[in-house]
Amino acid sequence: AQTVTQSQPEMSVQEAETVTLSCTYDTSESDYYLFWYKQPPSRQMILVIRQEAYKQQNATENRFSVNFQKAAKSFSLKISDSQLGDAAMYFCAYRRGDMRFGAGTRLTVKP
Amino acid sequence: DAGVTQSPTHLIKTRGQQVTLRCSPKSGHDTVSWYQQALGQGPQFIFQYYEEEERQRGNFPDRFSGHQFPNYSSELNVNALLLGDSALYLCASSLEGQGAADTQYFGPGTRLTVL
Protein backbone atom coordinates (compact mmCIF):
# COMPACT_ATOMS: atom_id res chain seq x y z
CA ALA A 1 0.00 0.00 0.00
CA GLN A 2 1.16 3.48 -0.76
CA THR A 3 1.92 5.64 2.27
CA VAL A 4 2.85 9.28 2.54
CA THR A 5 4.97 10.56 5.40
CA GLN A 6 5.41 14.14 6.49
CA SER A 7 7.96 14.09 9.27
CA GLN A 8 7.56 17.72 10.34
CA PRO A 9 4.32 18.26 12.28
CA GLU A 10 5.12 21.97 12.61
CA MET A 11 7.42 24.43 10.89
CA SER A 12 8.02 28.12 11.38
CA VAL A 13 9.50 30.72 9.02
CA GLN A 14 10.20 34.41 9.16
CA GLU A 15 8.33 36.55 6.68
CA ALA A 16 10.30 36.95 3.41
CA GLU A 17 12.50 33.94 4.23
CA THR A 18 12.54 30.50 2.60
CA VAL A 19 11.21 27.29 4.12
CA THR A 20 11.24 23.69 2.93
CA LEU A 21 8.60 21.13 3.88
CA SER A 22 9.52 17.46 3.63
CA CYS A 23 7.55 14.55 2.24
CA THR A 24 8.43 10.96 1.51
CA TYR A 25 6.25 8.26 0.06
CA ASP A 26 6.30 4.56 -0.49
CA THR A 27 5.24 2.96 -3.76
CA SER A 28 6.20 0.22 -6.15
CA GLU A 29 4.66 2.06 -9.09
CA SER A 30 6.61 4.07 -11.64
CA ASP A 31 3.79 6.26 -12.94
CA TYR A 32 1.91 8.42 -10.47
CA TYR A 33 1.22 11.99 -9.45
CA LEU A 34 2.32 13.99 -6.44
CA PHE A 35 0.68 17.07 -5.02
CA TRP A 36 1.02 19.67 -2.33
CA TYR A 37 -2.21 21.10 -0.98
CA LYS A 38 -2.64 24.00 1.43
CA GLN A 39 -5.45 24.06 3.98
CA PRO A 40 -5.88 27.41 5.75
CA PRO A 41 -8.15 27.80 8.79
CA SER A 42 -11.05 28.30 6.38
CA ARG A 43 -10.45 24.53 5.80
CA GLN A 44 -10.74 24.63 1.99
CA MET A 45 -8.03 22.46 0.47
CA ILE A 46 -6.18 24.49 -2.15
CA LEU A 47 -3.85 23.01 -4.75
CA VAL A 48 -0.36 24.47 -4.47
CA ILE A 49 1.65 22.44 -6.96
CA ARG A 50 1.53 19.23 -8.97
CA GLN A 51 4.26 16.88 -10.23
CA GLU A 52 4.00 14.01 -12.69
CA ALA A 53 6.38 11.20 -11.78
CA TYR A 54 7.49 10.68 -15.39
CA LYS A 55 8.76 14.26 -15.59
CA GLN A 56 12.29 14.80 -14.34
CA GLN A 57 11.94 18.56 -14.25
CA ASN A 58 10.83 19.90 -10.91
CA ALA A 59 7.51 21.75 -10.93
CA THR A 60 7.42 25.45 -10.10
CA GLU A 61 4.51 27.78 -9.41
CA ASN A 62 5.64 31.33 -8.65
CA ARG A 63 7.15 31.26 -5.13
CA PHE A 64 6.51 27.53 -4.74
CA SER A 65 8.81 24.85 -6.10
CA VAL A 66 9.44 21.19 -5.44
CA ASN A 67 12.47 18.99 -5.20
CA PHE A 68 11.34 15.67 -6.64
CA GLN A 69 13.75 12.79 -6.09
CA LYS A 70 12.05 9.76 -7.61
CA ALA A 71 14.65 7.19 -6.64
CA ALA A 72 14.61 8.41 -3.06
CA LYS A 73 10.81 8.75 -3.13
CA SER A 74 11.09 12.25 -1.80
CA PHE A 75 8.96 15.26 -2.71
CA SER A 76 9.77 18.42 -0.75
CA LEU A 77 8.10 21.80 -1.12
CA LYS A 78 10.11 25.02 -1.02
CA ILE A 79 8.35 28.27 -0.33
CA SER A 80 10.41 31.34 -1.18
CA ASP A 81 9.78 34.89 0.07
CA SER A 82 7.28 33.58 2.63
CA GLN A 83 4.20 35.70 3.20
CA LEU A 84 1.79 35.87 6.11
CA GLY A 85 -0.88 34.38 3.88
CA ASP A 86 1.20 31.23 3.48
CA ALA A 87 0.39 30.21 7.04
CA ALA A 88 -1.68 27.02 6.85
CA MET A 89 -1.58 23.25 7.06
CA TYR A 90 0.29 21.78 4.11
CA PHE A 91 -0.51 18.28 2.92
CA CYS A 92 1.57 16.16 0.61
CA ALA A 93 -0.45 13.71 -1.49
CA TYR A 94 0.25 10.77 -3.78
CA ARG A 95 -2.13 9.65 -6.46
CA ARG A 96 -2.29 6.56 -8.57
CA GLY A 97 -5.96 5.71 -8.49
CA ASP A 98 -7.11 7.02 -5.14
CA MET A 99 -5.35 9.90 -3.40
CA ARG A 100 -3.26 9.27 -0.29
CA PHE A 101 -2.41 12.16 2.01
CA GLY A 102 0.25 12.68 4.62
CA ALA A 103 -0.60 13.84 8.13
CA GLY A 104 0.26 17.44 7.31
CA THR A 105 2.72 20.12 8.39
CA ARG A 106 1.48 23.23 10.15
CA LEU A 107 3.38 26.25 8.82
CA THR A 108 3.58 29.41 10.89
CA VAL A 109 4.85 32.63 9.32
CA LYS A 110 6.30 35.18 11.72
CA PRO A 111 6.13 38.88 10.82
CA ASP B 1 -16.59 29.54 -13.24
CA ALA B 2 -18.07 27.94 -10.11
CA GLY B 3 -15.77 25.82 -8.05
CA VAL B 4 -16.72 22.75 -6.05
CA THR B 5 -19.62 23.41 -3.71
CA GLN B 6 -20.83 21.38 -0.76
CA SER B 7 -23.88 21.48 1.45
CA PRO B 8 -24.58 21.82 4.24
CA THR B 9 -21.66 23.64 5.84
CA HIS B 10 -22.26 22.20 9.28
CA LEU B 11 -24.40 19.37 10.53
CA ILE B 12 -25.15 17.95 13.97
CA LYS B 13 -26.60 14.47 14.32
CA THR B 14 -27.02 11.90 17.07
CA ARG B 15 -25.73 8.36 17.16
CA GLY B 16 -27.71 5.94 15.04
CA GLN B 17 -29.09 8.57 12.72
CA GLN B 18 -28.49 8.79 9.01
CA VAL B 19 -26.99 11.75 7.12
CA THR B 20 -26.73 12.86 3.50
CA LEU B 21 -24.07 15.26 2.29
CA ARG B 22 -24.12 16.89 -1.12
CA CYS B 23 -21.51 18.00 -3.61
CA SER B 24 -21.56 19.82 -6.93
CA PRO B 25 -18.38 19.46 -8.96
CA LYS B 26 -16.42 22.19 -10.64
CA SER B 27 -17.86 23.14 -14.00
CA GLY B 28 -16.68 20.71 -16.68
CA HIS B 29 -15.63 17.98 -14.25
CA ASP B 30 -17.14 14.52 -14.39
CA THR B 31 -15.62 12.71 -11.41
CA VAL B 32 -16.31 13.17 -7.72
CA SER B 33 -14.27 11.80 -4.84
CA TRP B 34 -15.16 11.90 -1.15
CA TYR B 35 -12.78 12.15 1.78
CA GLN B 36 -13.10 12.05 5.55
CA GLN B 37 -10.76 14.31 7.51
CA ALA B 38 -10.65 13.73 11.24
CA LEU B 39 -9.38 16.57 13.41
CA GLY B 40 -5.63 16.97 13.13
CA GLN B 41 -5.25 14.37 10.39
CA GLY B 42 -4.94 14.23 6.64
CA PRO B 43 -7.96 13.35 4.50
CA GLN B 44 -8.82 9.67 4.06
CA PHE B 45 -10.27 8.48 0.76
CA ILE B 46 -13.81 7.11 1.01
CA PHE B 47 -14.80 6.48 -2.61
CA GLN B 48 -14.89 7.91 -6.11
CA TYR B 49 -17.77 8.19 -8.56
CA TYR B 50 -17.48 8.33 -12.32
CA GLU B 51 -20.27 7.89 -14.86
CA GLU B 52 -22.73 7.40 -12.00
CA GLU B 53 -20.88 4.37 -10.66
CA GLU B 54 -18.57 3.81 -7.73
CA ARG B 55 -15.21 3.29 -9.36
CA GLN B 56 -12.91 3.03 -6.36
CA ARG B 57 -13.42 2.60 -2.66
CA GLY B 58 -11.21 3.13 0.35
CA ASN B 59 -11.27 1.22 3.61
CA PHE B 60 -14.66 2.38 4.85
CA PRO B 61 -17.60 0.20 5.97
CA ASP B 62 -20.76 -0.29 3.98
CA ARG B 63 -22.48 2.27 6.19
CA PHE B 64 -20.87 4.77 3.84
CA SER B 65 -22.56 4.85 0.47
CA GLY B 66 -22.88 7.31 -2.34
CA HIS B 67 -24.51 8.27 -5.53
CA GLN B 68 -23.69 10.31 -8.60
CA PHE B 69 -26.39 11.95 -10.66
CA PRO B 70 -26.46 12.54 -14.45
CA ASN B 71 -25.40 16.16 -13.87
CA TYR B 72 -22.27 14.80 -12.09
CA SER B 73 -23.31 16.04 -8.66
CA SER B 74 -22.94 13.54 -5.87
CA GLU B 75 -24.24 12.54 -2.47
CA LEU B 76 -22.52 10.83 0.43
CA ASN B 77 -24.78 8.88 2.77
CA VAL B 78 -23.75 7.58 6.16
CA ASN B 79 -26.08 5.22 8.05
CA ALA B 80 -26.10 4.28 11.73
CA LEU B 81 -23.86 7.15 12.71
CA LEU B 82 -21.13 6.56 15.28
CA LEU B 83 -19.32 9.12 17.40
CA GLY B 84 -16.21 8.34 15.37
CA ASP B 85 -17.89 9.56 12.20
CA SER B 86 -17.50 13.14 13.45
CA ALA B 87 -15.18 14.77 10.93
CA LEU B 88 -14.84 17.18 8.04
CA TYR B 89 -16.13 15.56 4.87
CA LEU B 90 -14.46 16.84 1.74
CA CYS B 91 -15.62 16.46 -1.82
CA ALA B 92 -13.18 16.79 -4.70
CA SER B 93 -13.86 16.87 -8.41
CA SER B 94 -11.70 16.15 -11.43
CA LEU B 95 -11.91 15.51 -15.15
CA GLU B 96 -10.70 12.02 -15.80
CA GLY B 97 -8.98 10.91 -18.98
CA GLN B 98 -7.52 14.30 -19.86
CA GLY B 99 -4.02 15.76 -19.62
CA ALA B 100 -4.43 17.32 -16.19
CA ALA B 101 -7.10 14.85 -15.14
CA ASP B 102 -5.43 13.67 -12.00
CA THR B 103 -5.67 17.02 -10.31
CA GLN B 104 -8.51 17.12 -7.84
CA TYR B 105 -10.14 20.35 -6.75
CA PHE B 106 -11.72 20.43 -3.33
CA GLY B 107 -14.87 21.95 -1.92
CA PRO B 108 -15.04 23.75 1.42
CA GLY B 109 -16.24 20.65 3.24
CA THR B 110 -19.10 19.71 5.53
CA ARG B 111 -18.37 19.58 9.25
CA LEU B 112 -20.33 16.66 10.73
CA THR B 113 -20.67 16.37 14.49
CA VAL B 114 -22.19 13.21 15.96
CA LEU B 115 -23.42 13.49 19.54
Coordinates of N, CA and C in Angstrom, one line a residue, chain A residues 17-109:
Chain A
E17 N 11.5 35.0 4.3 CA 12.5 33.9 4.2 C 12.0 32.7 3.5
T18 N 12.9 31.7 3.3 CA 12.5 30.5 2.6 C 12.4 29.3 3.6
V19 N 11.4 28.5 3.3 CA 11.2 27.3 4.1 C 11.0 26.1 3.2
T20 N 11.4 24.9 3.7 CA 11.2 23.7 2.9 C 10.5 22.7 3.8
L21 N 9.4 22.2 3.2 CA 8.6 21.1 3.9 C 8.9 19.8 3.3
S22 N 9.1 18.8 4.1 CA 9.5 17.5 3.6 C 8.3 16.5 3.4
C23 N 8.5 15.6 2.5 CA 7.5 14.6 2.2 C 8.2 13.4 1.6
T24 N 8.0 12.2 2.1 CA 8.4 11.0 1.5 C 7.2 10.1 1.3
Y25 N 7.4 9.1 0.4 CA 6.2 8.3 0.1 C 6.8 6.9 -0.3
D26 N 5.9 5.9 -0.2 CA 6.3 4.6 -0.5 C 5.4 4.0 -1.6
T27 N 6.0 3.5 -2.7 CA 5.2 3.0 -3.8 C 6.1 2.0 -4.6
S28 N 5.5 1.1 -5.2 CA 6.2 0.2 -6.1 C 5.9 0.6 -7.6
E29 N 5.0 1.6 -7.8 CA 4.7 2.1 -9.1 C 5.7 3.0 -9.7
S30 N 5.7 3.1 -11.0 CA 6.6 4.1 -11.6 C 5.9 5.3 -12.2
D31 N 4.6 5.2 -12.4 CA 3.8 6.3 -12.9 C 2.7 6.7 -11.9
Y32 N 2.8 7.9 -11.5 CA 1.9 8.4 -10.5 C 2.0 9.9 -10.4
Y33 N 1.2 10.5 -9.6 CA 1.2 12.0 -9.5 C 1.5 12.4 -8.0
L34 N 2.1 13.5 -7.8 CA 2.3 14.0 -6.4 C 1.8 15.4 -6.4
F35 N 1.3 15.8 -5.2 CA 0.7 17.1 -5.0 C 1.1 17.6 -3.7
W36 N 1.0 19.0 -3.6 CA 1.0 19.7 -2.3 C -0.3 20.5 -2.3
Y37 N -1.0 20.3 -1.2 CA -2.2 21.1 -1.0 C -2.0 21.9 0.3
K38 N -2.7 23.1 0.3 CA -2.6 24.0 1.4 C -4.0 24.1 2.0
Q39 N -4.1 24.0 3.3 CA -5.4 24.1 4.0 C -5.4 25.1 5.1
P40 N -5.8 26.3 4.7 CA -5.9 27.4 5.8 C -7.0 27.1 6.8
P41 N -7.1 28.0 7.8 CA -8.1 27.8 8.8 C -9.6 27.8 8.2
S42 N -9.7 28.4 7.0 CA -11.0 28.3 6.4 C -11.4 26.9 5.9
R43 N -10.4 26.0 6.0 CA -10.4 24.5 5.8 C -10.6 24.1 4.3
Q44 N -10.7 25.0 3.4 CA -10.7 24.6 2.0 C -9.4 24.2 1.5
M45 N -9.3 23.0 1.0 CA -8.0 22.5 0.5 C -7.7 23.1 -0.9
I46 N -6.6 23.8 -0.9 CA -6.2 24.5 -2.1 C -4.9 23.9 -2.8
L47 N -5.0 23.6 -4.1 CA -3.9 23.0 -4.8 C -2.7 24.0 -4.8
V48 N -1.5 23.6 -4.4 CA -0.4 24.5 -4.5 C 0.5 24.1 -5.7
I49 N 0.8 22.8 -5.9 CA 1.6 22.4 -7.0 C 1.5 21.0 -7.3
R50 N 1.8 20.6 -8.5 CA 1.5 19.2 -9.0 C 2.8 18.7 -9.7
Q51 N 3.1 17.5 -9.6 CA 4.3 16.9 -10.2 C 3.9 15.5 -10.8
E52 N 4.2 15.3 -12.1 CA 4.0 14.0 -12.7 C 5.3 13.2 -12.5
A53 N 5.2 12.0 -12.1 CA 6.4 11.2 -11.8 C 7.3 11.0 -13.0
Y54 N 6.7 11.0 -14.2 CA 7.5 10.7 -15.4 C 8.3 11.9 -15.8
K55 N 8.0 13.1 -15.2 CA 8.8 14.3 -15.6 C 9.9 14.4 -14.6
Q56 N 11.1 14.6 -15.2 CA 12.3 14.8 -14.3 C 12.4 16.2 -13.8
Q57 N 11.8 17.2 -14.6 CA 11.9 18.6 -14.2 C 11.0 18.8 -13.1
N58 N 11.6 19.5 -12.1 CA 10.8 19.9 -10.9 C 9.8 21.0 -11.2
A59 N 8.6 20.8 -10.7 CA 7.5 21.8 -10.9 C 7.8 23.0 -10.2
T60 N 7.3 24.1 -10.7 CA 7.4 25.5 -10.1 C 6.1 26.2 -10.4
E61 N 5.7 26.9 -9.3 CA 4.5 27.8 -9.4 C 4.8 29.0 -8.6
N62 N 5.3 30.1 -9.3 CA 5.6 31.3 -8.7 C 6.6 31.1 -7.5
R63 N 6.2 31.4 -6.3 CA 7.2 31.3 -5.1 C 7.3 29.8 -4.6
F64 N 6.5 28.9 -5.2 CA 6.5 27.5 -4.7 C 7.2 26.6 -5.7
S65 N 8.1 25.8 -5.2 CA 8.8 24.9 -6.1 C 9.0 23.6 -5.3
V66 N 9.2 22.5 -6.1 CA 9.4 21.2 -5.4 C 10.8 20.7 -5.8
N67 N 11.3 19.8 -4.9 CA 12.5 19.0 -5.2 C 12.0 17.5 -5.2
F68 N 11.8 17.0 -6.4 CA 11.3 15.7 -6.6 C 12.5 14.7 -6.9
Q69 N 12.7 13.8 -6.0 CA 13.7 12.8 -6.1 C 13.1 11.4 -6.2
K70 N 12.9 11.0 -7.4 CA 12.1 9.8 -7.6 C 12.7 8.5 -7.0
A71 N 14.0 8.4 -7.2 CA 14.6 7.2 -6.6 C 14.6 7.2 -5.1
A72 N 14.7 8.3 -4.5 CA 14.6 8.4 -3.1 C 13.2 8.5 -2.6
K73 N 12.2 8.6 -3.5 CA 10.8 8.7 -3.1 C 10.6 9.9 -2.2
S74 N 11.2 11.0 -2.6 CA 11.1 12.2 -1.8 C 10.5 13.4 -2.6
F75 N 9.7 14.2 -2.0 CA 9.0 15.3 -2.7 C 8.8 16.4 -1.8
S76 N 9.8 17.3 -1.7 CA 9.8 18.4 -0.7 C 9.3 19.7 -1.4
L77 N 8.7 20.5 -0.6 CA 8.1 21.8 -1.1 C 8.9 22.9 -0.6
K78 N 9.4 23.8 -1.4 CA 10.1 25.0 -1.0 C 9.2 26.2 -1.3
I79 N 9.1 27.0 -0.2 CA 8.3 28.3 -0.3 C 9.3 29.4 -0.2
S80 N 9.5 30.2 -1.2 CA 10.4 31.3 -1.2 C 9.7 32.6 -0.8
D81 N 10.4 33.6 -0.3 CA 9.8 34.9 0.1 C 8.4 34.7 0.8
S82 N 8.5 34.0 1.9 CA 7.3 33.6 2.6 C 6.4 34.8 3.0
Q83 N 5.1 34.6 2.9 CA 4.2 35.7 3.2 C 3.3 35.2 4.3
L84 N 2.7 36.2 5.0 CA 1.8 35.9 6.1 C 0.6 35.0 5.7
G85 N 0.2 35.2 4.4 CA -0.9 34.4 3.9 C -0.5 32.9 3.6
D86 N 0.8 32.6 3.7 CA 1.2 31.2 3.5 C 0.9 30.4 4.7
A87 N 0.6 31.0 5.8 CA 0.4 30.2 7.0 C -0.8 29.3 6.9
A88 N -0.6 28.0 7.1 CA -1.7 27.0 6.8 C -1.1 25.6 7.2
M89 N -2.0 24.6 7.1 CA -1.6 23.2 7.1 C -1.2 22.9 5.6
Y90 N -0.1 22.2 5.4 CA 0.3 21.8 4.1 C 0.3 20.3 4.1
F91 N -0.4 19.7 3.1 CA -0.5 18.3 2.9 C 0.2 17.8 1.6
C92 N 1.0 16.8 1.7 CA 1.6 16.2 0.6 C 0.6 15.0 0.2
A93 N 0.5 14.8 -1.1 CA -0.4 13.7 -1.5 C 0.1 13.0 -2.7
Y94 N -0.2 11.7 -2.7 CA 0.3 10.8 -3.8 C -1.0 10.3 -4.5
R95 N -1.0 10.2 -5.8 CA -2.1 9.6 -6.5 C -1.7 8.7 -7.6
R96 N -2.2 7.5 -7.4 CA -2.3 6.6 -8.6 C -3.6 5.8 -8.3
G97 N -4.7 6.2 -8.9 CA -6.0 5.7 -8.5 C -6.5 6.7 -7.4
D98 N -6.6 6.1 -6.2 CA -7.1 7.0 -5.1 C -6.0 7.9 -4.6
M99 N -6.3 8.9 -3.9 CA -5.3 9.9 -3.4 C -5.0 9.6 -2.0
R100 N -3.7 9.5 -1.7 CA -3.3 9.3 -0.3 C -2.6 10.5 0.2
F101 N -2.9 10.9 1.4 CA -2.4 12.2 2.0 C -1.5 11.8 3.2
G102 N -0.5 12.7 3.4 CA 0.3 12.7 4.6 C -0.5 13.3 5.8
A103 N 0.1 13.3 6.9 CA -0.6 13.8 8.1 C -0.6 15.4 8.2
G104 N 0.2 16.0 7.4 CA 0.3 17.4 7.3 C 1.4 18.1 8.1
T105 N 1.8 19.3 7.7 CA 2.7 20.1 8.4 C 2.1 21.5 8.6
R106 N 2.1 21.9 9.9 CA 1.5 23.2 10.1 C 2.6 24.3 10.0
L107 N 2.4 25.2 9.1 CA 3.4 26.2 8.8 C 2.9 27.5 9.5
T108 N 3.8 28.1 10.3 CA 3.6 29.4 10.9 C 4.5 30.4 10.3
V109 N 4.0 31.6 9.9 CA 4.9 32.6 9.3 C 4.9 33.8 10.3

